[in-house]
XYZ file of C-alpha atoms in Angstrom:
517
model
C 41.664 15.246 25.061
C 42.611 13.036 27.861
C 39.614 10.661 27.247
C 41.001 10.336 23.780
C 44.265 9.364 24.552
C 43.618 6.644 27.678
C 40.390 5.130 27.239
C 38.065 5.868 24.275
C 34.517 6.622 24.784
C 32.109 3.512 24.581
C 29.460 4.024 21.520
C 26.029 3.076 22.925
C 23.636 0.966 20.947
C 20.240 3.392 21.060
C 18.657 2.921 17.807
C 15.790 0.625 16.842
C 14.048 0.139 13.592
C 12.440 3.108 13.498
C 15.813 5.136 14.269
C 17.837 3.536 11.497
C 15.031 3.734 9.269
C 14.175 7.975 9.280
C 18.166 8.492 9.498
C 18.279 6.854 5.989
C 14.841 8.517 5.252
C 16.321 11.799 6.129
C 18.959 11.330 3.336
C 16.591 10.699 0.520
C 14.280 13.273 1.972
C 11.317 13.606 -0.861
C 10.057 16.551 0.276
C 13.744 18.327 -0.195
C 14.419 17.098 -3.716
C 11.207 18.017 -5.484
C 12.072 21.580 -4.962
C 16.037 21.716 -5.336
C 16.269 19.235 -8.407
C 13.385 20.177 -10.730
C 14.921 22.791 -12.028
C 18.167 20.654 -12.806
C 16.242 17.880 -14.332
C 14.070 20.230 -16.210
C 16.933 22.241 -17.978
C 18.561 18.801 -18.726
C 19.630 18.444 -22.720
C 20.684 15.784 -24.915
C 23.993 16.068 -26.880
C 22.525 17.673 -29.799
C 20.857 20.758 -27.086
C 17.219 19.465 -27.263
C 15.333 18.823 -24.081
C 15.026 15.661 -22.329
C 12.624 17.275 -19.562
C 10.073 14.875 -21.119
C 11.619 12.115 -19.322
C 12.167 12.917 -15.509
C 9.470 10.607 -14.718
C 11.023 7.528 -16.536
C 14.368 8.439 -15.747
C 13.648 8.219 -11.792
C 11.905 4.961 -12.119
C 15.170 3.719 -13.766
C 16.792 4.960 -11.216
C 14.769 3.449 -8.780
C 15.217 0.121 -10.015
C 18.894 0.794 -10.163
C 18.442 1.591 -5.887
C 16.413 -1.399 -5.485
C 18.964 -3.703 -7.062
C 21.761 -1.845 -4.680
C 19.557 -1.712 -1.952
C 19.186 -5.798 -2.010
C 23.284 -5.974 -2.143
C 23.206 -3.686 1.104
C 20.587 -5.541 3.089
C 22.197 -8.975 2.240
C 25.561 -7.939 3.715
C 24.186 -6.064 6.403
C 22.560 -9.199 7.535
C 25.931 -11.553 7.187
C 27.933 -8.472 8.654
C 25.935 -6.829 11.739
C 29.039 -6.180 13.479
C 30.124 -3.534 10.399
C 29.903 -0.866 12.950
C 30.990 2.907 11.525
C 32.817 0.755 8.307
C 29.491 0.192 6.200
C 30.585 -0.945 2.761
C 33.865 -0.386 3.748
C 33.741 -3.537 5.954
C 32.016 -5.315 4.107
C 34.501 -4.954 0.878
C 37.170 -6.080 3.367
C 35.136 -9.305 4.729
C 33.809 -10.212 1.359
C 37.728 -11.470 0.325
C 38.673 -12.337 4.272
C 35.745 -14.212 4.632
C 35.955 -16.706 1.425
C 37.865 -20.261 2.340
C 39.766 -19.970 -0.301
C 42.976 -17.815 0.517
C 43.999 -16.391 -2.642
C 40.869 -14.108 -2.601
C 42.419 -12.653 0.721
C 45.070 -11.011 -1.228
C 42.500 -8.605 -2.579
C 41.115 -7.824 0.781
C 42.756 -4.228 1.374
C 42.737 -3.058 -2.658
C 38.866 -3.782 -2.195
C 38.334 -2.046 0.664
C 40.439 0.958 -0.440
C 38.465 1.222 -3.750
C 35.569 1.521 -2.050
C 36.142 3.762 0.745
C 37.649 6.294 -2.257
C 34.441 5.915 -3.879
C 32.268 6.193 -0.441
C 34.297 9.317 0.163
C 33.805 11.028 -3.221
C 29.905 10.279 -2.282
C 29.344 10.889 1.232
C 31.907 13.803 1.256
C 30.953 15.698 -2.050
C 26.770 15.150 -1.372
C 26.729 17.458 1.811
C 28.340 20.219 -0.176
C 25.649 19.979 -2.873
C 22.906 20.267 -0.486
C 24.866 23.509 1.476
C 24.432 24.831 -2.032
C 20.727 24.057 -3.037
C 20.172 25.407 0.737
C 21.998 28.669 -0.385
C 19.855 28.483 -3.582
C 16.247 27.760 -1.640
C 17.381 31.140 0.507
C 18.060 33.090 -2.508
C 15.038 32.720 -3.860
C 12.979 33.500 -1.009
C 15.107 36.456 -0.702
C 13.794 37.458 -4.197
C 10.281 36.420 -3.427
C 10.479 38.480 -0.825
C 12.535 41.746 -1.250
C 12.600 41.393 -5.395
C 16.347 41.856 -5.443
C 18.920 39.104 -5.680
C 21.192 37.925 -3.329
C 25.138 38.040 -4.226
C 27.116 34.983 -5.232
C 29.375 36.122 -1.702
C 26.596 36.513 0.606
C 25.556 33.076 -0.739
C 28.793 31.753 -0.266
C 28.847 33.158 3.214
C 25.399 31.346 4.062
C 26.666 28.458 2.797
C 29.527 28.222 5.634
C 27.072 29.208 8.550
C 24.746 26.640 7.329
C 27.283 24.073 7.398
C 28.661 24.983 10.475
C 24.919 24.851 11.990
C 24.646 21.062 10.518
C 27.969 20.133 11.996
C 27.384 21.398 15.362
C 24.144 19.082 15.149
C 26.254 16.155 14.243
C 28.763 16.655 16.675
C 25.892 16.699 19.263
C 25.324 12.869 18.579
C 23.281 10.560 16.370
C 20.416 10.405 18.951
C 19.399 14.305 18.838
C 20.318 13.401 14.832
C 17.516 10.893 14.736
C 14.655 12.990 16.869
C 15.544 15.875 14.259
C 15.253 13.379 11.156
C 12.008 12.257 12.764
C 10.320 15.332 12.762
C 11.302 16.771 9.507
C 10.057 13.103 7.657
C 6.578 13.790 9.422
C 6.499 17.492 8.180
C 7.917 16.632 4.738
C 5.782 14.222 3.515
C 2.716 15.460 4.971
C 3.174 18.841 2.941
C 4.327 16.580 -0.068
C 0.989 14.927 -0.264
C -1.079 18.078 0.361
C 0.880 19.849 -2.634
C 0.890 16.769 -4.930
C -2.916 16.766 -4.274
C -3.767 20.183 -5.117
C -0.991 20.323 -8.187
C -3.408 17.390 -9.538
C -6.565 18.871 -8.673
C -5.215 21.988 -10.838
C -4.497 20.022 -13.623
C -8.162 18.718 -13.884
C -10.043 21.813 -12.521
C -7.891 23.806 -14.856
C -9.015 27.120 -13.173
C -6.632 29.551 -14.831
C -8.280 28.220 -18.283
C -4.278 26.812 -19.650
C -4.388 25.615 -23.161
C -0.622 24.647 -23.360
C 0.508 21.855 -20.939
C 3.672 20.022 -20.914
C 2.149 16.963 -21.098
C -0.729 15.686 -22.791
C -2.005 13.894 -19.996
C -1.442 11.326 -17.588
C 0.007 8.309 -19.691
C 2.251 11.168 -21.043
C 4.327 12.213 -17.846
C 5.268 8.764 -16.888
C 6.150 7.709 -20.417
C 9.537 7.069 -21.789
C 10.080 9.351 -25.208
C 13.607 8.689 -25.699
C 16.262 5.880 -24.401
C 19.052 8.849 -24.589
C 16.641 10.987 -22.286
C 15.881 8.103 -19.834
C 19.598 7.870 -19.400
C 20.241 11.109 -18.960
C 17.662 11.884 -16.442
C 19.137 8.733 -14.423
C 21.951 10.163 -13.870
C 20.584 13.268 -12.109
C 17.853 11.120 -10.550
C 20.250 9.070 -8.473
C 21.003 12.053 -6.331
C 17.242 12.112 -5.118
C 17.019 8.325 -4.401
C 20.633 8.007 -2.716
C 20.705 7.475 1.343
C 18.929 4.153 1.736
C 22.041 2.764 2.753
C 23.537 5.138 4.928
C 22.074 3.259 8.054
C 24.761 0.262 7.418
C 27.157 3.016 8.960
C 25.123 3.406 12.132
C 25.505 -0.638 12.712
C 27.443 -0.039 15.951
C 24.637 2.226 17.284
C 21.422 0.149 16.241
C 19.832 -2.454 18.770
C 19.733 -5.993 16.951
C 21.716 -4.902 13.761
C 21.450 -8.283 12.170
C 17.534 -7.608 12.137
C 17.217 -3.759 12.056
C 19.574 -2.640 9.153
C 18.554 -4.702 6.183
C 15.035 -3.760 7.037
C 16.064 -0.404 7.337
C 17.628 -0.013 4.152
C 14.720 -1.404 2.078
C 11.740 0.183 4.211
C 13.269 3.730 3.811
C 13.440 3.352 -0.325
C 10.124 1.920 -0.333
C 8.503 4.572 1.691
C 9.877 7.424 0.012
C 11.580 6.095 -2.987
C 8.652 3.890 -4.266
C 5.786 5.995 -2.902
C 6.796 9.397 -2.421
C 8.623 10.805 -5.518
C 6.667 8.461 -8.012
C 3.901 10.502 -6.605
C 5.302 14.005 -6.495
C 7.102 13.797 -9.652
C 4.093 12.553 -11.600
C 1.842 15.589 -9.636
C 4.239 18.385 -10.759
C 4.660 17.006 -14.051
C 0.949 17.153 -14.917
C 0.167 20.384 -13.876
C 2.956 22.184 -15.855
C 1.859 24.769 -18.626
C 1.763 27.917 -20.296
C 0.980 29.512 -17.040
C 4.247 28.575 -15.729
C 6.322 31.890 -16.703
C 10.284 32.694 -15.931
C 13.134 34.513 -17.405
C 15.957 32.751 -18.488
C 19.743 33.500 -18.665
C 19.409 35.815 -21.913
C 16.237 37.760 -20.420
C 13.713 36.326 -22.665
C 10.371 34.869 -21.602
C 10.107 31.678 -21.296
C 7.062 29.159 -20.654
C 5.887 25.544 -19.596
C 9.073 22.961 -19.149
C 11.313 25.698 -20.367
C 9.969 28.303 -17.569
C 10.838 25.062 -15.011
C 15.009 24.775 -16.219
C 15.117 28.878 -15.985
C 13.589 29.301 -12.245
C 15.788 28.571 -9.281
C 12.892 27.299 -7.838
C 10.406 26.152 -10.015
C 8.200 24.153 -7.478
C 7.859 27.033 -5.269
C 6.430 29.085 -8.679
C 4.087 26.496 -8.811
C 2.920 26.650 -5.423
C 1.953 30.601 -6.191
C 0.013 29.363 -8.981
C -2.034 27.147 -7.343
C -2.328 29.068 -3.722
C -3.697 31.544 -5.862
C -5.878 29.677 -8.203
C -7.386 26.934 -5.926
C -6.861 28.585 -2.360
C -8.118 32.051 -2.493
C -5.088 33.850 -3.265
C -2.456 32.761 -1.045
C -0.026 31.230 -3.289
C 2.606 33.533 -1.419
C 2.242 31.611 1.725
C 1.557 28.211 0.274
C 5.448 28.983 -0.833
C 6.554 30.227 2.177
C 5.161 27.677 3.969
C 6.870 24.890 1.947
C 10.164 26.297 1.487
C 10.176 26.157 5.217
C 9.845 22.673 5.298
C 12.085 21.948 2.312
C 14.657 23.993 4.096
C 14.039 21.646 7.445
C 14.003 18.440 4.751
C 17.814 20.076 3.406
C 18.970 19.970 6.882
C 17.509 16.515 7.887
C 19.471 15.486 4.695
C 22.585 17.159 4.951
C 22.839 16.046 8.625
C 22.249 12.291 7.848
C 25.452 12.620 4.877
C 27.464 14.134 7.427
C 26.591 11.432 10.171
C 27.417 8.638 7.557
C 30.478 10.145 6.069
C 32.765 10.674 8.924
C 31.618 7.296 10.696
C 33.339 5.833 7.184
C 36.193 8.039 7.497
C 36.431 7.694 11.221
C 36.542 3.311 10.525
C 39.149 4.331 7.461
C 41.446 6.048 10.111
C 41.069 3.461 12.591
C 42.541 0.766 9.888
C 45.007 3.909 9.318
C 43.898 3.993 5.891
C 43.097 7.523 6.278
C 44.642 10.528 8.314
C 45.005 10.046 11.898
C 43.303 13.448 12.610
C 40.003 11.555 11.594
C 40.815 9.310 14.431
C 39.185 11.323 17.126
C 35.992 10.289 19.020
C 34.793 12.768 21.329
C 34.847 11.895 25.399
C 31.215 13.391 25.998
C 29.174 12.907 22.460
C 30.952 9.672 21.071
C 31.049 11.368 17.643
C 34.478 11.196 15.531
C 34.194 15.379 15.499
C 37.632 16.083 13.905
C 36.305 14.620 10.838
C 33.114 16.222 11.600
C 34.562 19.835 11.253
C 36.923 18.840 8.285
C 33.390 18.055 6.367
C 31.905 21.158 7.498
C 34.985 23.448 5.917
C 34.597 21.234 2.837
C 31.245 21.394 2.398
C 31.689 24.886 2.676
C 34.421 24.754 -0.411
C 31.860 22.654 -2.543
C 28.788 24.730 -1.845
C 30.814 27.534 -3.144
C 31.097 26.280 -6.595
C 27.460 24.996 -6.666
C 26.136 28.441 -5.405
C 27.753 29.990 -8.778
C 25.015 28.783 -11.304
C 22.891 25.797 -12.429
C 25.746 24.760 -14.193
C 28.048 24.689 -11.220
C 25.153 23.224 -9.123
C 24.802 20.336 -12.006
C 28.561 19.517 -11.637
C 29.190 18.884 -7.999
C 25.886 16.937 -8.528
C 27.395 14.820 -10.923
C 30.504 14.550 -8.905
C 28.452 13.258 -5.882
C 26.773 10.567 -8.437
C 29.388 9.652 -10.061
C 30.960 8.379 -6.789
C 27.658 6.758 -5.912
C 27.433 4.481 -9.097
C 31.161 3.333 -8.561
C 30.269 2.840 -4.461
C 26.641 1.112 -5.637
C 28.238 -0.981 -8.317
C 31.227 -2.087 -6.057
C 28.641 -3.285 -3.070
C 26.872 -5.413 -5.818
C 30.258 -6.671 -7.058
C 31.082 -7.503 -3.572
C 27.905 -9.188 -2.530
C 28.513 -11.649 -5.512
C 31.830 -12.073 -3.909
C 30.691 -12.530 -0.244
C 27.856 -15.310 -0.705
C 29.424 -18.491 -2.707
C 30.100 -21.458 -0.373
C 28.059 -19.840 2.481
C 24.975 -21.933 3.698
C 22.814 -18.893 2.949
C 23.704 -18.428 -0.894
C 21.105 -17.915 -3.328
C 21.523 -17.743 -7.161
C 18.990 -15.084 -7.420
C 19.725 -12.789 -4.060
C 23.115 -13.440 -4.468
C 24.259 -13.483 -8.127
C 21.389 -12.441 -10.347
C 20.068 -9.371 -8.422
C 23.545 -7.828 -7.909
C 24.955 -8.948 -11.119
C 22.131 -6.385 -12.557
C 22.623 -3.825 -10.304
C 26.335 -3.449 -11.359
C 25.529 -3.286 -14.946
C 22.834 -0.940 -14.334
C 25.563 1.343 -12.182
C 27.831 0.688 -14.868
C 25.563 1.985 -17.667
C 25.093 5.153 -15.458
C 28.921 5.853 -15.486
C 29.012 5.165 -19.034
C 26.080 7.709 -19.589
C 27.908 10.406 -17.371
C 31.477 9.973 -19.228
C 29.780 9.985 -22.793
C 26.806 12.015 -22.916
C 28.315 14.643 -20.814
C 31.286 14.771 -22.811
C 29.934 15.144 -25.973
C 27.182 17.477 -24.874
C 26.656 21.486 -25.460
C 29.193 23.949 -23.609
C 27.349 23.781 -20.520
C 27.070 19.986 -20.398
C 31.006 19.669 -21.153
C 31.496 22.381 -17.860
C 29.425 20.298 -16.013
C 31.134 17.248 -16.918
C 34.732 19.115 -16.059
C 33.510 20.137 -12.520
C 32.459 16.456 -11.888
C 35.740 14.658 -13.111
C 37.777 17.979 -11.631
C 36.464 16.817 -7.990
C 36.429 13.052 -8.524
C 39.726 13.052 -10.386
C 41.408 15.224 -7.627
C 39.710 13.325 -4.824
C 41.644 9.696 -6.859
C 45.093 11.236 -7.388
C 45.079 12.572 -3.354
C 43.908 8.963 -2.399
C 46.828 7.417 -4.390
C 49.282 9.489 -3.495
C 48.058 9.342 0.487
C 47.902 5.456 -0.102
C 51.175 4.686 -1.541
C 53.207 7.017 1.036
C 51.367 5.374 3.869
C 51.936 1.666 2.638
C 55.383 2.349 2.154
C 56.040 3.758 5.568
C 54.129 0.931 6.968
C 55.356 -1.563 4.794
C 51.977 -3.289 4.000
C 51.061 -4.071 0.450
C 48.132 -2.905 -1.453
C 47.895 -6.638 -2.691
C 48.951 -8.971 -0.523
C 51.609 -11.845 -2.269
C 49.568 -15.209 -2.088
C 50.691 -17.291 0.625
C 52.294 -21.158 -0.456
C 50.578 -23.906 0.107
C 52.248 -25.994 2.793
């Protein structure tokens, strides 16, 4: 394009606090995740094969604590580096070392930003594919409810490619349109969420179907931790529903007064959707599970309660049918379809938000010659990294093709994204500990204690994935294999690319220390 060769388009700052916050909230998307992840969480097992579904709520709480600890580090780094632009965490990693007065720190800057960039891409470039697979699963469930038939794997793969392309096109058109879309989606899904949660709680209290075998003995049993192992396993899945609060840091170039608005958006998005929405909706869902929830497992056997939630491709849809039929005069099917539509919108929003973040980090790295030049292209009219977007569209469709095969494939690609998340979040906490010592605003609590706790929590999650899934049953090991294949494959590609580009450019990965004059 002539525009790209001569004068790159200028990125305009159009987002305020609301715009930055709703873009992050779109990625968290509580209206989507209760529906799309409850099956994975209900089906989760300990290494000995026993169910850990009883620890869903407690696992979310642990993941939420981890997220808040990490969010503080992101907010603090965004406050001192408002000029980060598209770079986000990648930029933070480099500046944490370059800005140190002691020049011995400077030599680690390139290594820090490359490792951070690798983790960011494992998270941000796998996550959209996970969401595309969830969307295909949602469509498959609705198709089954409408026709009684089952969508073929081929049909779901084709749908995944089309949905990925649609989301990519919206991202290509620019972040302002994306922000309006995200705002509308957030309003719709939060209203639907409160409505369903109220119905679910009333269903348990009123017991219109005279259930006798509840999944939990009461409200306290829903929130009570039942085993440390169960909480850790559930947390490795629960982080998927909480990530996104940091995504607005990649929109600094498009945000007015980023020094003020970006840190606030990071915390606000997590408080609104993570703290209030998730703790309410997951409590309500667990509270209403009983033997009236029925499904067929992979062996063809009929199962009930939490076992049914783990066997159904959309247990929340099944719950919506139950409460609609028993509390709303038999409109269960209509209620399920209505909620499914809002879930579909929320999945679109979270996929779009992550694509926006992913391609901006890629663009920043390509500008630094740490990624292929192909990704270093800004569209002349829409001022979006359009080539990176279309590459990500293809990658997302390929990853989704793995996820639609089975619940094992879906869990495997989700774990790969979560693995990248924990590495990225842990590194960001560490960079916060590096960046602030020696600065006037240094605080022991905010810049040592909180980041250190965040780092330890993220390491604990990585160890949980590495250990608990490897020693688990056959399905858990297969899920771990998919996770490590994606993470390891990306690591190998990254190492090869960095090695080749470093040799060509003559840049050292770790700079030689400067001699004192």
